[in-house]
Every structure is written in C-alpha cells, then in structure tokens.
JSON list of C-alpha atoms in Angstrom, two decimals:
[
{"chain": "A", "resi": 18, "resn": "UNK", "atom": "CA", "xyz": [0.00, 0.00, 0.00]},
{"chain": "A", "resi": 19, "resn": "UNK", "atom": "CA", "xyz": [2.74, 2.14, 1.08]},
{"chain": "A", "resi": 20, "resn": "UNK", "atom": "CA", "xyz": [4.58, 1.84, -1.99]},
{"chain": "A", "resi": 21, "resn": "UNK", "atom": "CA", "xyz": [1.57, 2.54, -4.23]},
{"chain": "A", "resi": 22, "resn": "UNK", "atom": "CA", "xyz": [1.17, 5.28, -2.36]},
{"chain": "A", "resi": 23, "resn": "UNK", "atom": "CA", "xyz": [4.37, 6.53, -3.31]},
{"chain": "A", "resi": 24, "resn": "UNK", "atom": "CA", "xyz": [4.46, 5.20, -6.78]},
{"chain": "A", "resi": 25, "resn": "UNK", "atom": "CA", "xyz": [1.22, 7.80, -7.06]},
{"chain": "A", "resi": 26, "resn": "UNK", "atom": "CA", "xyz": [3.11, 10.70, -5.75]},
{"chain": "A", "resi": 27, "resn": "UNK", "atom": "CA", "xyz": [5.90, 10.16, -8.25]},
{"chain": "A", "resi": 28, "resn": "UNK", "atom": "CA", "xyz": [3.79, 10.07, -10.85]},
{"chain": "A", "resi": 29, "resn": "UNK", "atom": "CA", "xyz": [1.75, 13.10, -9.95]},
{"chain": "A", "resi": 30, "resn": "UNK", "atom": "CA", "xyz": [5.41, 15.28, -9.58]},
{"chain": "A", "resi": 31, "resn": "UNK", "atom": "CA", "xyz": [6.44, 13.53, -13.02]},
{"chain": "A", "resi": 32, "resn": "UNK", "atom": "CA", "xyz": [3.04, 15.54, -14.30]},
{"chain": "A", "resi": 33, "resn": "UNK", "atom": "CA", "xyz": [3.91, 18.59, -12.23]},
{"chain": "A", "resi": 34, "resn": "UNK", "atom": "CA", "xyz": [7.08, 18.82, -13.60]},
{"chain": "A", "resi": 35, "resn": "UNK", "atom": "CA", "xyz": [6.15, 18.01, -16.96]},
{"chain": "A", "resi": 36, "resn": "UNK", "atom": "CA", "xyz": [3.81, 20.80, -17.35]},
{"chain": "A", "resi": 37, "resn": "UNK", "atom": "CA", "xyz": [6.70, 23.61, -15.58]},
{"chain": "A", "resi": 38, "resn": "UNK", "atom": "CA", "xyz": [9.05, 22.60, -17.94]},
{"chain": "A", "resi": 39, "resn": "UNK", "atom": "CA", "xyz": [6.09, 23.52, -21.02]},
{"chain": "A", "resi": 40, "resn": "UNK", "atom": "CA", "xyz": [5.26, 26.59, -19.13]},
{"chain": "A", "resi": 41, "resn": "UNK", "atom": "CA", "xyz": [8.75, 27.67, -19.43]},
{"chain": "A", "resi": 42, "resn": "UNK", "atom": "CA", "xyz": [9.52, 26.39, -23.11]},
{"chain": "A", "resi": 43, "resn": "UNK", "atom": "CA", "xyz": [6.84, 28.40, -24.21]},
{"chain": "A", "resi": 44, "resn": "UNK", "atom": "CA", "xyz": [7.67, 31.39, -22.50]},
{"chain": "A", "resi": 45, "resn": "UNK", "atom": "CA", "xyz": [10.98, 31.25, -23.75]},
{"chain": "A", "resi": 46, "resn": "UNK", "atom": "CA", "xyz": [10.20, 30.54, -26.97]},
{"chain": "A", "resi": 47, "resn": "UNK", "atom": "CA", "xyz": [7.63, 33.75, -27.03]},
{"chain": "A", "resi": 48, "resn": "UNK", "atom": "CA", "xyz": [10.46, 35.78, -25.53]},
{"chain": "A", "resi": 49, "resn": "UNK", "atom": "CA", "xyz": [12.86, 34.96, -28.70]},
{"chain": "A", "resi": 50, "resn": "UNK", "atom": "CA", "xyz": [10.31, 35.10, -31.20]},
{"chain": "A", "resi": 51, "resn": "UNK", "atom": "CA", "xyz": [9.57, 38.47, -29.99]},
{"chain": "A", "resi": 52, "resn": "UNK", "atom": "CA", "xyz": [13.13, 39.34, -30.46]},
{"chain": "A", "resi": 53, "resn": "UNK", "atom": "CA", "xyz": [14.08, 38.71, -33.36]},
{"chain": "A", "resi": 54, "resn": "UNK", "atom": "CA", "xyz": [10.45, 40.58, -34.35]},
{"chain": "A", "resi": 55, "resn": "UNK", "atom": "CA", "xyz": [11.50, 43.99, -32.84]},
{"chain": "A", "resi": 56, "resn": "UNK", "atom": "CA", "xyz": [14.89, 42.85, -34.30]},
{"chain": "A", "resi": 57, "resn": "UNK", "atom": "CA", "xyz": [14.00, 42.58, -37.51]},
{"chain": "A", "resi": 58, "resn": "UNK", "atom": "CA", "xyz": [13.21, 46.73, -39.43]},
{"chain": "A", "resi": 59, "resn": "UNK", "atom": "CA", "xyz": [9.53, 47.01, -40.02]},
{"chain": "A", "resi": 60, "resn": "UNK", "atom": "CA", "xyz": [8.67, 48.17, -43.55]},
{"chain": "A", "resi": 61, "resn": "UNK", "atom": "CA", "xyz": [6.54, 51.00, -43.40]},
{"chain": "A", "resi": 62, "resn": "UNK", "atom": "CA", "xyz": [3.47, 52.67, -44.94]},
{"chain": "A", "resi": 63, "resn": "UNK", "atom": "CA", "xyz": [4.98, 55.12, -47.75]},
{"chain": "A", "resi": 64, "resn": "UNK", "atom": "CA", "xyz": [2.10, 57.04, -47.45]},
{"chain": "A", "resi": 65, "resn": "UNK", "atom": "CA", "xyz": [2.55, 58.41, -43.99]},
{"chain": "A", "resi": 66, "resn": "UNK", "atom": "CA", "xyz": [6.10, 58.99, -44.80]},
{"chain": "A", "resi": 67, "resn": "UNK", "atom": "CA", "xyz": [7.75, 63.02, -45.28]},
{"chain": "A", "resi": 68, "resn": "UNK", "atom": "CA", "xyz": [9.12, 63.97, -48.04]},
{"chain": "A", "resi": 69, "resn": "UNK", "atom": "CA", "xyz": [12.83, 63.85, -46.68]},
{"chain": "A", "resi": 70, "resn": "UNK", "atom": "CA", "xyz": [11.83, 59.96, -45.72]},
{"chain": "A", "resi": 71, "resn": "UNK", "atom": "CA", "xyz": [10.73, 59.57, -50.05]},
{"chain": "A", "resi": 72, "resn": "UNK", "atom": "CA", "xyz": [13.91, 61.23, -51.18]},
{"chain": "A", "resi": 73, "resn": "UNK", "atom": "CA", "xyz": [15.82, 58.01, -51.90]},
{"chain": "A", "resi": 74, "resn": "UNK", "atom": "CA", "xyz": [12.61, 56.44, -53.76]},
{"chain": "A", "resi": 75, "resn": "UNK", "atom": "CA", "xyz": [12.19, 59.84, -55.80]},
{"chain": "A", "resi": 76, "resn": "UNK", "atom": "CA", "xyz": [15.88, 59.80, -56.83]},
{"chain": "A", "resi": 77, "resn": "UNK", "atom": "CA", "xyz": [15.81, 55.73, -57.51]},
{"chain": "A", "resi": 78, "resn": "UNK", "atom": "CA", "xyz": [12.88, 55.95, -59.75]},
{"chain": "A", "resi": 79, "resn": "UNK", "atom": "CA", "xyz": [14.59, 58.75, -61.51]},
{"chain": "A", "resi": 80, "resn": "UNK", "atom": "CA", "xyz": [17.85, 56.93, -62.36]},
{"chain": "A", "resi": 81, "resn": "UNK", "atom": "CA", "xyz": [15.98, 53.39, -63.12]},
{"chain": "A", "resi": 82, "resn": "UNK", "atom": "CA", "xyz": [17.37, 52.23, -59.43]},
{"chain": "A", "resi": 83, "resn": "UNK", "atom": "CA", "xyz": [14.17, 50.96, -57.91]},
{"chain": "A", "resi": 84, "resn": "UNK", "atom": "CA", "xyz": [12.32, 47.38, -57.95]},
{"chain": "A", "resi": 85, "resn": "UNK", "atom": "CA", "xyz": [8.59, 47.42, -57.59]},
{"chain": "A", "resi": 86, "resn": "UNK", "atom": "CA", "xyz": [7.37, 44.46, -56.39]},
{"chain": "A", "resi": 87, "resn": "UNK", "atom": "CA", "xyz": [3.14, 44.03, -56.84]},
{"chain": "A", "resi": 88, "resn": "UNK", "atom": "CA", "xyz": [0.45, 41.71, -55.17]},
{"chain": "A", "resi": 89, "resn": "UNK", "atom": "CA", "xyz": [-2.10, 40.70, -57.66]},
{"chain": "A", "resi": 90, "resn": "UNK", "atom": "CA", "xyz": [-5.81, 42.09, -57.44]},
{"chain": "A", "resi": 91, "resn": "UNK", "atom": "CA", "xyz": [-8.16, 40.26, -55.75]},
{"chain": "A", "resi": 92, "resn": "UNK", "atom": "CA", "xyz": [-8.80, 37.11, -56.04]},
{"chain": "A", "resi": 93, "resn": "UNK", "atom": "CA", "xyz": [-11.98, 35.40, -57.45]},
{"chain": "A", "resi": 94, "resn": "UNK", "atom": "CA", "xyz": [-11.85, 32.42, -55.78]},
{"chain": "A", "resi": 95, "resn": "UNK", "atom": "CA", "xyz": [-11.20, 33.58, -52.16]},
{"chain": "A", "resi": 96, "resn": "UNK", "atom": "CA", "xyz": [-13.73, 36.90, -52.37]},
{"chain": "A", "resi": 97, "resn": "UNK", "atom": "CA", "xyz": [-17.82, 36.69, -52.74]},
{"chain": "A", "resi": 98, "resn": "UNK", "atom": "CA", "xyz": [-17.64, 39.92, -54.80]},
{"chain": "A", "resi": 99, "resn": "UNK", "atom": "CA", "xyz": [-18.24, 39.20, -58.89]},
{"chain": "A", "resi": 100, "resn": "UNK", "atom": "CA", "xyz": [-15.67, 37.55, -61.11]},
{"chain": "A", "resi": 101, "resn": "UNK", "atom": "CA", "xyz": [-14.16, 39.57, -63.94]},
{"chain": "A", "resi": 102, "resn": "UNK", "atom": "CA", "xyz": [-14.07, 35.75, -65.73]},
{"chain": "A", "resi": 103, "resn": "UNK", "atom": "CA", "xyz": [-12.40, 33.10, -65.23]},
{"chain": "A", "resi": 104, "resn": "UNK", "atom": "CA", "xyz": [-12.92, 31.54, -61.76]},
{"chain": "A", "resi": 105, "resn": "UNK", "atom": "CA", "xyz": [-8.76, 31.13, -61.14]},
{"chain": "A", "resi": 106, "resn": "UNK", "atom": "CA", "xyz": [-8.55, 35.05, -61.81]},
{"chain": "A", "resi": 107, "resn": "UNK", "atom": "CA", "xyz": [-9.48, 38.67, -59.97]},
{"chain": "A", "resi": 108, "resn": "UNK", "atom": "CA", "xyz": [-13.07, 40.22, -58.99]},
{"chain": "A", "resi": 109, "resn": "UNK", "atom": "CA", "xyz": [-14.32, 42.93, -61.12]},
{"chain": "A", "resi": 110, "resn": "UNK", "atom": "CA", "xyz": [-13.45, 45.17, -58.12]},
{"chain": "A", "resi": 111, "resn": "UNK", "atom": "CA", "xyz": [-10.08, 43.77, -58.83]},
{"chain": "A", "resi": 112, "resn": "UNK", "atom": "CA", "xyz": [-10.00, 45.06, -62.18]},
{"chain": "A", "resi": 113, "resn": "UNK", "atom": "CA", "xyz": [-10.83, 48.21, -61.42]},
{"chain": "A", "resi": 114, "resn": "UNK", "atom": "CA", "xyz": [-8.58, 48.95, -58.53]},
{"chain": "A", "resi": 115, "resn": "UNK", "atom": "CA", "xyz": [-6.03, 47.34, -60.85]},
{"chain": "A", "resi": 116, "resn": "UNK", "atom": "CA", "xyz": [-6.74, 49.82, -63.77]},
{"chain": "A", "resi": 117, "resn": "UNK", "atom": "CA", "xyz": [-6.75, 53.07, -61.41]},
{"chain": "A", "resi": 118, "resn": "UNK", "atom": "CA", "xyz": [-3.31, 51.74, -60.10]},
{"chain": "A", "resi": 119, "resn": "UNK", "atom": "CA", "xyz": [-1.83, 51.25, -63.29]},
{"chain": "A", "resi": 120, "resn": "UNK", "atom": "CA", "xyz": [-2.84, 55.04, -63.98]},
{"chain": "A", "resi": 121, "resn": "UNK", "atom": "CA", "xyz": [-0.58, 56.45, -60.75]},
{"chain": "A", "resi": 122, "resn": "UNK", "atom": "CA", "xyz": [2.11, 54.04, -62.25]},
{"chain": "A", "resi": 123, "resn": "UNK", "atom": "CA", "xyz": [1.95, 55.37, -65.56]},
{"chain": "A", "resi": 124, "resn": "UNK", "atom": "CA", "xyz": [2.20, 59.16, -63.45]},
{"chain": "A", "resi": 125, "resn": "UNK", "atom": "CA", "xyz": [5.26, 57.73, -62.33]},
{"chain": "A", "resi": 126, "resn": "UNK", "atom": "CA", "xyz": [6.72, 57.21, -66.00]},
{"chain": "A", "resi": 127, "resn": "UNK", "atom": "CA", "xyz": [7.40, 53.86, -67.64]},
{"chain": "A", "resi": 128, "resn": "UNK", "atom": "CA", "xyz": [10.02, 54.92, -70.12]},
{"chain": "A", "resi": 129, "resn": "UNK", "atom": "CA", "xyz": [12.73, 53.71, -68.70]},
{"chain": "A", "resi": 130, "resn": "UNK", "atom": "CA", "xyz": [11.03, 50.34, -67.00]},
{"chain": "A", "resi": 131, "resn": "UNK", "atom": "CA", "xyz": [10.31, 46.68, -67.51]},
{"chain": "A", "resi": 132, "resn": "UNK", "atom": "CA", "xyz": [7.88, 45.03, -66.21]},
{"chain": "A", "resi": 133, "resn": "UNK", "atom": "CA", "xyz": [6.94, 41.13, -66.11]},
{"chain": "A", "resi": 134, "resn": "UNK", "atom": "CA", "xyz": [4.08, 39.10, -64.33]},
{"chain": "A", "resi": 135, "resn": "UNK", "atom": "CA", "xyz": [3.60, 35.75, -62.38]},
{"chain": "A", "resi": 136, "resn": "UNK", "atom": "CA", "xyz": [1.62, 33.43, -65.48]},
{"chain": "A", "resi": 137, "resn": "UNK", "atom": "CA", "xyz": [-0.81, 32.69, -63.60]},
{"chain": "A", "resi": 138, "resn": "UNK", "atom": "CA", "xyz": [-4.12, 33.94, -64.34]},
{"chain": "A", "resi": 139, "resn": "UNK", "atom": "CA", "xyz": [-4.77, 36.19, -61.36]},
{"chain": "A", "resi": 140, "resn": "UNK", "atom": "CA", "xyz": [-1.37, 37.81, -61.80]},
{"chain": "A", "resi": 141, "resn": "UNK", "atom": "CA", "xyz": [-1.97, 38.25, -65.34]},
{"chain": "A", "resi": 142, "resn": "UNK", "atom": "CA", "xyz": [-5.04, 39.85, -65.12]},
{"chain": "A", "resi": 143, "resn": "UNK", "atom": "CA", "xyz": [-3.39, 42.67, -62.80]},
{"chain": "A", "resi": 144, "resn": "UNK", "atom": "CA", "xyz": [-0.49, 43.20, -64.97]},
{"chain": "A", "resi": 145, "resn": "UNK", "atom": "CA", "xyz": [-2.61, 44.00, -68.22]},
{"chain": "A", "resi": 146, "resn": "UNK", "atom": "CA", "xyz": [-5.01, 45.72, -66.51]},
{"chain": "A", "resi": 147, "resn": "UNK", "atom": "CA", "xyz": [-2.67, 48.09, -64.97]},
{"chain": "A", "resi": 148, "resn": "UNK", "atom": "CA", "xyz": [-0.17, 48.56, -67.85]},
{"chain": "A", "resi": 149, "resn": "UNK", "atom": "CA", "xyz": [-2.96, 48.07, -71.05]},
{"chain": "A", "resi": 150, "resn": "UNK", "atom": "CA", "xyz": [-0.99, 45.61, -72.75]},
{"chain": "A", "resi": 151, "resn": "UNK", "atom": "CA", "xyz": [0.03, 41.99, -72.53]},
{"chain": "A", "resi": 152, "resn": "UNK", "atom": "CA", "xyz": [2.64, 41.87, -69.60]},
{"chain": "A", "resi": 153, "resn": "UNK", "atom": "CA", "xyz": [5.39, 39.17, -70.39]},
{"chain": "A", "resi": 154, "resn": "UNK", "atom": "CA", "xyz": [5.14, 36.38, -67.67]},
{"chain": "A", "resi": 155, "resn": "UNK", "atom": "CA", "xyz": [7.96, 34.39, -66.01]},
{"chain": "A", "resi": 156, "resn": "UNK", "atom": "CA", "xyz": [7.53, 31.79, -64.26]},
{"chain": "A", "resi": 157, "resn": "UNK", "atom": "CA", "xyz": [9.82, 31.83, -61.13]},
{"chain": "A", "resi": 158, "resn": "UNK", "atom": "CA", "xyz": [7.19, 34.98, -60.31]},
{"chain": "A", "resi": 159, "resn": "UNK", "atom": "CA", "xyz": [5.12, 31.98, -59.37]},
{"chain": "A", "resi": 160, "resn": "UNK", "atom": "CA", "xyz": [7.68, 29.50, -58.20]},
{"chain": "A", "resi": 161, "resn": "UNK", "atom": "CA", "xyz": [9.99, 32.09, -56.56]},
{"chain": "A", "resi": 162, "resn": "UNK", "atom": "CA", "xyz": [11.22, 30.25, -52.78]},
{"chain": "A", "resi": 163, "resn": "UNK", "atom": "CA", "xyz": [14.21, 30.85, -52.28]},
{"chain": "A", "resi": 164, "resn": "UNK", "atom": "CA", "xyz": [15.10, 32.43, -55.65]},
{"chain": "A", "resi": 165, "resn": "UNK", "atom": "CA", "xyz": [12.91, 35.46, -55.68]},
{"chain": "A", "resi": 166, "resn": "UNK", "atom": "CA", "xyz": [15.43, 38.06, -54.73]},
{"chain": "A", "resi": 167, "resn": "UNK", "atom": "CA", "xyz": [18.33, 36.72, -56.92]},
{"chain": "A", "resi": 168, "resn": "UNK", "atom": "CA", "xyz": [16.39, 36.60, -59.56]},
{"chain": "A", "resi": 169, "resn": "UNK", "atom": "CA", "xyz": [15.25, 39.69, -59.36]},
{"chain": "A", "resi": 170, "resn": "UNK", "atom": "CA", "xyz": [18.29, 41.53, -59.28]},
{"chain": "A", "resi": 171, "resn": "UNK", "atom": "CA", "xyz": [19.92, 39.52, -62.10]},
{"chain": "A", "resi": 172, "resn": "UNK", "atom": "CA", "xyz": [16.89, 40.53, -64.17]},
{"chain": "A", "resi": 173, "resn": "UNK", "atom": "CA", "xyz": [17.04, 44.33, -63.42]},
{"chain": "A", "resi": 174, "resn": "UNK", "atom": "CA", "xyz": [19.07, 45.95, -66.12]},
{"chain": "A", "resi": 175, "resn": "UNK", "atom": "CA", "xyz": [21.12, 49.00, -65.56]},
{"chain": "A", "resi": 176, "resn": "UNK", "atom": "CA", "xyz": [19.52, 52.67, -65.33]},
{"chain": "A", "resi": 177, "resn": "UNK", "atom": "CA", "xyz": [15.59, 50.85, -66.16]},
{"chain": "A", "resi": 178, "resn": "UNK", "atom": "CA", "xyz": [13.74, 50.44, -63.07]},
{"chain": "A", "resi": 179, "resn": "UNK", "atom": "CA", "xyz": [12.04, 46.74, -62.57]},
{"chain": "A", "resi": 180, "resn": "UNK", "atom": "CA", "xyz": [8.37, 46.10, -62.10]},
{"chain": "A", "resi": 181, "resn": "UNK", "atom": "CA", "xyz": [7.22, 42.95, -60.56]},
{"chain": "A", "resi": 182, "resn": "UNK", "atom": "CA", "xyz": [3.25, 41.75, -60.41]},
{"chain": "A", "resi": 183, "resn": "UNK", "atom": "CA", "xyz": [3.35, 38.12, -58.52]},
{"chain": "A", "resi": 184, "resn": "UNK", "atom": "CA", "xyz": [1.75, 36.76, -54.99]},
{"chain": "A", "resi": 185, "resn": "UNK", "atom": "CA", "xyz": [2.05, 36.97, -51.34]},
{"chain": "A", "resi": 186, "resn": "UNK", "atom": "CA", "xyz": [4.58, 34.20, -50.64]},
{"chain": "A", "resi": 187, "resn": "UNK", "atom": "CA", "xyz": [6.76, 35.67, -53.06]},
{"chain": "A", "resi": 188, "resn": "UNK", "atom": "CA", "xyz": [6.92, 39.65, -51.46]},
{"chain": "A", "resi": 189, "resn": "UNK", "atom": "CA", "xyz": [7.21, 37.58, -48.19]},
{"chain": "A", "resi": 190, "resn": "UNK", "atom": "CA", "xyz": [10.45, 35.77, -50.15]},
{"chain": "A", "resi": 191, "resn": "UNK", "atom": "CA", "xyz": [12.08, 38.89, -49.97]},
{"chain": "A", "resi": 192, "resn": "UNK", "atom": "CA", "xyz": [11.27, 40.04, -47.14]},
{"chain": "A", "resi": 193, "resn": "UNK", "atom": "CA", "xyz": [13.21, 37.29, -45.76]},
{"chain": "A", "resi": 194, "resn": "UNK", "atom": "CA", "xyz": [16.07, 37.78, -47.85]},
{"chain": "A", "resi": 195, "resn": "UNK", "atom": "CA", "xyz": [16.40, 41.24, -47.19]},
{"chain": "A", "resi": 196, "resn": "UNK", "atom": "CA", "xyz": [15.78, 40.78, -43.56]},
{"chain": "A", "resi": 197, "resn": "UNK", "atom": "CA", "xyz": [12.72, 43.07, -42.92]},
{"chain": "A", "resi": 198, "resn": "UNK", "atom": "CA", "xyz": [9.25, 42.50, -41.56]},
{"chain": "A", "resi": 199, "resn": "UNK", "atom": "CA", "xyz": [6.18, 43.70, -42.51]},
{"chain": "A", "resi": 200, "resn": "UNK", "atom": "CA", "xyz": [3.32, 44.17, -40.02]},
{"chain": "A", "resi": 201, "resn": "UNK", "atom": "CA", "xyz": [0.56, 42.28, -42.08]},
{"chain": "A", "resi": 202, "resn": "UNK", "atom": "CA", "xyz": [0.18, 39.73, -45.17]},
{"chain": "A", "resi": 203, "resn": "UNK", "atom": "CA", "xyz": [0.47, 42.31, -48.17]},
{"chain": "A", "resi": 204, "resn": "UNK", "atom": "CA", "xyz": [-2.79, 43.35, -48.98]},
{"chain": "A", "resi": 205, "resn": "UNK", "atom": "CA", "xyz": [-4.07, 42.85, -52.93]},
{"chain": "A", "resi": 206, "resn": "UNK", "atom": "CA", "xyz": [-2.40, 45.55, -55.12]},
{"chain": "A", "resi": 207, "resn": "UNK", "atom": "CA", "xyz": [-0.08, 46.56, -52.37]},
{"chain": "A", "resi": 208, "resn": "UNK", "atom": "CA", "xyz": [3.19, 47.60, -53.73]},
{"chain": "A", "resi": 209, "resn": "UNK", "atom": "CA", "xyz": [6.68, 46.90, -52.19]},
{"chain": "A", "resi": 210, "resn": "UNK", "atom": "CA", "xyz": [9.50, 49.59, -52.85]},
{"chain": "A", "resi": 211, "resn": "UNK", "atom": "CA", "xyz": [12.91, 48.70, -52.93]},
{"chain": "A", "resi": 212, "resn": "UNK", "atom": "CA", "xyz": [15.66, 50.66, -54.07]},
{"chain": "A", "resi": 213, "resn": "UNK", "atom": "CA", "xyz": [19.48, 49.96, -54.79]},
{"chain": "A", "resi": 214, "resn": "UNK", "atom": "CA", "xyz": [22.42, 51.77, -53.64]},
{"chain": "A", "resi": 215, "resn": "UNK", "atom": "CA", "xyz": [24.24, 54.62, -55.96]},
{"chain": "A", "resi": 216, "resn": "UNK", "atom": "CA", "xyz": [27.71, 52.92, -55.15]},
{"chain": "A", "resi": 217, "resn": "UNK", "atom": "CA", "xyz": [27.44, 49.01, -54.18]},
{"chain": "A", "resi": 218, "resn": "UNK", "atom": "CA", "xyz": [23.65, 48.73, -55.41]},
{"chain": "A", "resi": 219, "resn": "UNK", "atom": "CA", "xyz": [22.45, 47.01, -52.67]},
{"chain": "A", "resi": 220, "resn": "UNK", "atom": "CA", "xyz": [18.47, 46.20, -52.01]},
{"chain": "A", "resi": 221, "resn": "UNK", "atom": "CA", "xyz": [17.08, 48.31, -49.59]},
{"chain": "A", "resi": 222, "resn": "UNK", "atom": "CA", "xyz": [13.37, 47.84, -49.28]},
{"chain": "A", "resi": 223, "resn": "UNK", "atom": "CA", "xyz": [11.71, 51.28, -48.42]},
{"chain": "A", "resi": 224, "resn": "UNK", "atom": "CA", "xyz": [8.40, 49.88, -47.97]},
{"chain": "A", "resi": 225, "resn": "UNK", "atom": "CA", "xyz": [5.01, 49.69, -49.29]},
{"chain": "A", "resi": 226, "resn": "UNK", "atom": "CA", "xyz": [2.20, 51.93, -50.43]},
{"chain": "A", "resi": 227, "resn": "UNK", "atom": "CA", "xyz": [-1.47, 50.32, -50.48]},
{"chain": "A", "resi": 228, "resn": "UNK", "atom": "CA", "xyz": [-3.75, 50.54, -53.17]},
{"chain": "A", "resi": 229, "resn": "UNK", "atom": "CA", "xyz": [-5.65, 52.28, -50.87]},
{"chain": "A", "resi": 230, "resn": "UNK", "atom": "CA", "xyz": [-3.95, 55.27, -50.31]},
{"chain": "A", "resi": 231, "resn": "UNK", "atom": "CA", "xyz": [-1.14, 55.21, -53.48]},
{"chain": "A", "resi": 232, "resn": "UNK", "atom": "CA", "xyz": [-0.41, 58.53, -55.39]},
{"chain": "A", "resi": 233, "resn": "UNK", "atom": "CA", "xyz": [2.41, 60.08, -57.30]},
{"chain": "A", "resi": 234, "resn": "UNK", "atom": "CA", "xyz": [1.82, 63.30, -54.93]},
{"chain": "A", "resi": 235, "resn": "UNK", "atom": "CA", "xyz": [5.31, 62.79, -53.38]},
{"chain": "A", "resi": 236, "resn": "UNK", "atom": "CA", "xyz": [6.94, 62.99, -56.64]},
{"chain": "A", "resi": 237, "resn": "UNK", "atom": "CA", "xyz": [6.23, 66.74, -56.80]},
{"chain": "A", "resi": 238, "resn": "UNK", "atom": "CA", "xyz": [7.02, 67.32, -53.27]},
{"chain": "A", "resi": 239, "resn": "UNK", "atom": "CA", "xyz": [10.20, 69.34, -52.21]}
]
C-alpha cells in the first residue's frame, strides 16, 4: 500500500514537472520570437512617410534604381464579390482597382522600365489591366522560394527600373532575404518599394504603399 502510495506521488510530480518545464519552453520561446520581431526593421506605410523619408525612392525611380514588387488584385476564388471571368482570376473590383493603379504608375513614367508578371491567371489579369498591354510572364514569379530576390536583381538591367506583379509568398520571399518585416500579409495591389544603392547597389526595401492610399503626390514634393 505504502509503496503505491508513493508510486502515485511520483507520478503526480512527473506531471507537475512536466507541465513547468512547457510553461517555461513556451515562455521562452515567445520571448525569442519576440526578439528577433522587434529585431528585424519594419517596412513601413509610404504614405505616412515626409518627403525627406521619399527622397531616396524619388531619386531611384529617376535613375531606373528601384524594384517594384506588386500583389495581384483580388482574387476570385477567395472573395464573394463578382468575377471579372475566369474563376482562377481577380473580382471585377479587382479590375478596377487594378486599372486606377496602373494610372498612378503610368504618373510615375514607364520609359525607362520593364515590367513582367507571375503566369498565372490572377497575376496576369493585374499586370494588363494596370499597364494596357500583354505583360510578359515568367515563371519563377510563381515558383519564386528561395530564388525570388536573386532573380530579381539579375533581371534588373542597368539605369531601367524593374516592375514585378506576382503573390504573397513571393513579397514575403524577400522580405526574408532582405531581412525586414512587414506588419501584415500584403494586402491585394499593395506595392513593395525597394531601391538599390548609388555605389554598391544594394536592395534596400523602403516599404510599401497600399492601393488604398497610393499617389504620385510625393513625386512633386520638395
């Protein structure tokens, strides 16, 4: 009996302990996660930003230095809003954010850019929406892990800035590899800004502006 007794006791401290040693895993493991977060620079909202804060994107743009890197529309399949068409592509919303975007890009200038899409059909959609013409797709825009970045760069030629349309997974790609964090999945038509260095041209990502809130208005400003 006695030893039963304590064979029970033993068991219950086993437990005890057990669920200490969880308690403290998990606390440690929150504590770490949370410091690499604040670790990590958070991209910004371009919008809210001055005009001293712009001044590299201005002066990228203008010397075909920058990398824009686009989410798609909105997605058919995932919305209960009306399909443009084809079940795999964007909402007719979609469209028409995409087309009023396209119109600030074109503000912008497009002389001295390329541009290229994911092939899928959502992607597509966006691109020729925005730019009014068929938008030449690549296919590691769709299959970019752990090649999105790279490929990117060895894409952009000199003095032409580089225009990106493509998905979620793949903006979060470079996040990774350029070591920031947003604060949120990028939204549809949300546009990452990254810009290279005048000497070493080295990715910088600036941030993003939303389709929300994106104008040219900081172009003009002083």
């Amino acid at each position: 009996m006695g030893s039963r007794f304590m064979s029970l006791s033993f068991t219950g401290s086993n437990q005890r302990a057990r669920n200490v040693l969880i308690t403290v895993l998990a606390v440690v493991l929150v504590i770490v996660g949370s410091y690499f977060l604040f670790r990590t620079p958070r991209l910004t909202n371009l919008a809210q930003s001055n005009a001293a804060q712009l001044a590299p994107l201005k002066s990228a743009w203008a010397s075909g230095d920058a990398i824009v890197v686009i989410r798609h529309a909105e997605r058919c399949d995932l919305s209960s809003a009306p399909c443009l068409d084809a079940p795999d592509g964007i909402t007719k919303r979609g469209k028409d954010i995409a087309v009023k975007l396209g119109k600030h890009y074109q503000t912008l200038g497009l002389d001295q850019a390329d541009i290229f899409t994911s092939p899928l059909t959502r992607t597509r959609q966006t691109a020729n929406f925005m730019f009014n013409h068929d938008v030449e797709p690549q296919q590691w825009l769709a299959a970019c892990k752990g090649i999105m970045l790279k490929t990117a760069l060895e894409t952009k030629r000199p003095g032409h800035n580089l225009i990106l349309v493509t998905h979620s997974d793949c903006i979060r790609e470079i996040e990774k590899h350029l070591n920031v964090h947003a604060p949120e999945k990028p939204p549809y038509a949300s546009s990452l800004f990254i810009v290279l260095g005048q000497g070493d041209k080295k990715p910088r990502a600036l941030g993003f502006f939303y389709s929300r809130d994106f104008n040219t208005e900081w172009m003009n400003q002083k």
